[in-house]
Amino acid sequence: MTLAIYSLTINGCMYVGSSVNVNGRLAHHKFLSKTSNTPLYKFIRENGGWSEVEVNIHFYSYHLGKAEATGLEKIFMDVIKPSLNCNRVHVNLSKKDYDKQRYLSLKNITCPCCNKTMTPNNLKNHKRTKRYKTYTALTVEAF
């Protein structure tokens, strides 16, 4: 899982967000900026559209989960004080749930062939797939 904390800046006004799939999230923002009537997307349309949006990635990590993302997003929002965020970040996880999510995010492994995060058991099964075998054969031939 890849975590990113990002900001969208339009005419000096800022929105802060976090995502475990930042490219997909930014594409979704771009789509919504054309159709949605929420204050953020109205503001984008009124100020020149998506082409005027400046995207900045403030933090990027392969090792943190959604629980950490929410906490870090809240810290960034407290420091940056973005004017375009309508909703506050909710950090409602109990210590038990936070620890469980943290444990699972540390336990997971990222496959070198497809960059997907999976459990060690799933990785064993994944290594039996044609895709993985082709990747490892190509890697060995390269050397």
C-alpha positions as a Markdown table, in Angstrom:
| # | Residue | x | y | z |
|---|---|---|---|---|
| 1 | Met | 0.0 | 0.0 | 0.0 |
| 2 | Thr | 1.4 | 3.4 | -1.0 |
| 3 | Leu | 0.4 | 6.3 | 1.1 |
| 4 | Ala | 0.5 | 9.9 | -0.1 |
| 5 | Ile | -0.4 | 13.2 | 1.6 |
| 6 | Tyr | -1.0 | 15.8 | -1.1 |
| 7 | Ser | -2.3 | 19.3 | -1.6 |
| 8 | Leu | -4.2 | 21.0 | -4.4 |
| 9 | Thr | -3.5 | 24.8 | -4.7 |
| 10 | Ile | -5.7 | 27.1 | -6.7 |
| 11 | Asn | -5.1 | 30.9 | -6.7 |
| 12 | Gly | -3.3 | 30.7 | -3.3 |
| 13 | Cys | -6.1 | 28.6 | -1.7 |
| 14 | Met | -5.3 | 25.1 | -0.6 |
| 15 | Tyr | -6.9 | 21.7 | -0.1 |
| 16 | Val | -5.1 | 18.9 | 1.7 |
| 17 | Gly | -5.9 | 15.2 | 1.3 |
| 18 | Ser | -4.4 | 11.7 | 1.7 |
| 19 | Ser | -4.8 | 8.6 | -0.3 |
| 20 | Val | -3.4 | 5.1 | -0.6 |
| 21 | Asn | -3.8 | 5.4 | -4.4 |
| 22 | Val | -2.8 | 9.0 | -5.1 |
| 23 | Asn | -2.9 | 8.8 | -8.9 |
| 24 | Gly | -6.5 | 7.4 | -8.8 |
| 25 | Arg | -7.5 | 10.0 | -6.2 |
| 26 | Leu | -6.1 | 12.9 | -8.3 |
| 27 | Ala | -7.9 | 11.5 | -11.4 |
| 28 | His | -11.1 | 11.4 | -9.4 |
| 29 | His | -10.6 | 15.0 | -8.2 |
| 30 | Lys | -10.1 | 16.0 | -11.9 |
| 31 | Phe | -13.3 | 14.3 | -12.9 |
| 32 | Leu | -15.3 | 15.7 | -10.0 |
| 33 | Ser | -14.0 | 19.2 | -10.8 |
| 34 | Lys | -16.0 | 19.1 | -13.9 |
| 35 | Thr | -19.3 | 17.8 | -12.4 |
| 36 | Ser | -19.6 | 18.1 | -8.7 |
| 37 | Asn | -21.3 | 21.0 | -6.9 |
| 38 | Thr | -19.3 | 20.7 | -3.6 |
| 39 | Pro | -17.4 | 23.9 | -2.6 |
| 40 | Leu | -14.0 | 22.6 | -3.6 |
| 41 | Tyr | -14.9 | 21.7 | -7.1 |
| 42 | Lys | -17.1 | 24.8 | -7.7 |
| 43 | Phe | -14.0 | 26.8 | -6.6 |
| 44 | Ile | -11.8 | 24.9 | -9.1 |
| 45 | Arg | -14.3 | 25.6 | -12.0 |
| 46 | Glu | -14.7 | 29.3 | -11.0 |
| 47 | Asn | -10.9 | 29.8 | -11.0 |
| 48 | Gly | -9.9 | 28.4 | -14.4 |
| 49 | Gly | -10.6 | 24.7 | -14.1 |
| 50 | Trp | -8.3 | 21.7 | -13.4 |
| 51 | Ser | -5.5 | 23.2 | -15.6 |
| 52 | Glu | -5.0 | 25.9 | -12.9 |
| 53 | Val | -4.6 | 23.4 | -10.1 |
| 54 | Glu | -1.1 | 22.9 | -8.7 |
| 55 | Val | -0.6 | 19.4 | -7.1 |
| 56 | Asn | 2.0 | 18.9 | -4.5 |
| 57 | Ile | 2.9 | 15.6 | -2.8 |
| 58 | His | 4.1 | 16.4 | 0.8 |
| 59 | Phe | 4.6 | 12.9 | 2.1 |
| 60 | Tyr | 5.0 | 9.5 | 0.4 |
| 61 | Ser | 5.4 | 6.1 | 2.1 |
| 62 | Tyr | 5.2 | 2.4 | 1.2 |
| 63 | His | 5.0 | 1.3 | 4.9 |
| 64 | Leu | 2.2 | 3.3 | 6.5 |
| 65 | Gly | -1.5 | 2.3 | 6.4 |
| 66 | Lys | -4.8 | 4.2 | 6.3 |
| 67 | Ala | -4.7 | 4.7 | 10.1 |
| 68 | Glu | -1.4 | 6.6 | 9.9 |
| 69 | Ala | -2.6 | 8.4 | 6.8 |
| 70 | Thr | -5.6 | 9.9 | 8.6 |
| 71 | Gly | -3.4 | 10.9 | 11.5 |
| 72 | Leu | -0.8 | 12.5 | 9.3 |
| 73 | Glu | -3.4 | 14.3 | 7.2 |
| 74 | Lys | -4.8 | 15.8 | 10.4 |
| 75 | Ile | -1.3 | 17.0 | 11.4 |
| 76 | Phe | -0.8 | 18.6 | 7.9 |
| 77 | Met | -4.2 | 20.2 | 8.1 |
| 78 | Asp | -3.4 | 21.7 | 11.6 |
| 79 | Val | -0.1 | 23.1 | 10.3 |
| 80 | Ile | -1.1 | 24.3 | 6.8 |
| 81 | Lys | -4.6 | 25.3 | 7.7 |
| 82 | Pro | -6.1 | 24.8 | 4.2 |
| 83 | Ser | -9.0 | 27.0 | 3.2 |
| 84 | Leu | -10.7 | 24.6 | 0.8 |
| 85 | Asn | -11.2 | 21.6 | 3.1 |
| 86 | Cys | -14.8 | 21.6 | 4.3 |
| 87 | Asn | -14.6 | 18.4 | 6.4 |
| 88 | Arg | -12.4 | 17.8 | 9.3 |
| 89 | Val | -10.3 | 14.6 | 9.4 |
| 90 | His | -11.8 | 12.0 | 11.7 |
| 91 | Val | -9.4 | 9.9 | 13.8 |
| 92 | Asn | -11.9 | 7.6 | 15.4 |
| 93 | Leu | -9.9 | 4.3 | 15.6 |
| 94 | Ser | -9.6 | 2.7 | 19.0 |
| 95 | Lys | -6.1 | 1.7 | 20.1 |
| 96 | Lys | -6.9 | -1.9 | 19.4 |
| 97 | Asp | -8.1 | -1.2 | 15.8 |
| 98 | Tyr | -5.1 | 1.1 | 15.2 |
| 99 | Asp | -2.7 | -1.5 | 16.4 |
| 100 | Lys | -4.4 | -4.2 | 14.2 |
| 101 | Gln | -4.2 | -2.0 | 11.1 |
| 102 | Arg | -0.6 | -1.1 | 11.8 |
| 103 | Tyr | 0.3 | -4.8 | 12.3 |
| 104 | Leu | -1.4 | -5.7 | 9.0 |
| 105 | Ser | 0.3 | -2.9 | 7.1 |
| 106 | Leu | 3.8 | -4.0 | 8.4 |
| 107 | Lys | 3.1 | -7.7 | 7.8 |
| 108 | Asn | 2.1 | -7.2 | 4.1 |
| 109 | Ile | 4.7 | -7.6 | 1.4 |
| 110 | Thr | 4.9 | -5.7 | -1.9 |
| 111 | Cys | 5.4 | -7.9 | -5.0 |
| 112 | Pro | 8.5 | -6.7 | -7.0 |
| 113 | Cys | 6.7 | -7.7 | -10.3 |
| 114 | Cys | 3.4 | -5.9 | -10.0 |
| 115 | Asn | 3.9 | -3.6 | -7.0 |
| 116 | Lys | 0.7 | -4.9 | -5.3 |
| 117 | Thr | 0.6 | -5.3 | -1.6 |
| 118 | Met | -0.3 | -8.8 | -0.3 |
| 119 | Thr | 0.0 | -11.1 | 2.7 |
| 120 | Pro | 2.9 | -13.6 | 2.7 |
| 121 | Asn | 0.4 | -16.4 | 2.0 |
| 122 | Asn | -0.9 | -14.6 | -1.1 |
| 123 | Leu | 2.6 | -13.9 | -2.3 |
| 124 | Lys | 3.3 | -17.6 | -2.2 |
| 125 | Asn | 0.3 | -18.2 | -4.4 |
| 126 | His | 1.2 | -15.2 | -6.6 |
| 127 | Lys | 4.6 | -16.7 | -7.3 |
| 128 | Arg | 2.9 | -19.6 | -9.0 |
| 129 | Thr | 1.2 | -17.4 | -11.5 |
| 130 | Lys | 2.3 | -17.1 | -15.1 |
| 131 | Arg | 2.8 | -13.3 | -14.7 |
| 132 | Tyr | 5.3 | -13.7 | -11.8 |
| 133 | Lys | 7.2 | -16.5 | -13.5 |
| 134 | Thr | 7.5 | -14.5 | -16.7 |
| 135 | Tyr | 8.7 | -11.5 | -14.7 |
| 136 | Thr | 11.4 | -13.5 | -12.9 |
| 137 | Ala | 12.5 | -15.2 | -16.1 |
| 138 | Leu | 12.9 | -11.8 | -17.8 |
| 139 | Thr | 14.8 | -10.4 | -14.8 |
| 140 | Val | 17.2 | -13.4 | -14.8 |
| 141 | Glu | 17.8 | -13.0 | -18.5 |
| 142 | Ala | 18.6 | -9.3 | -18.1 |
| 143 | Phe | 21.7 | -10.3 | -16.0 |
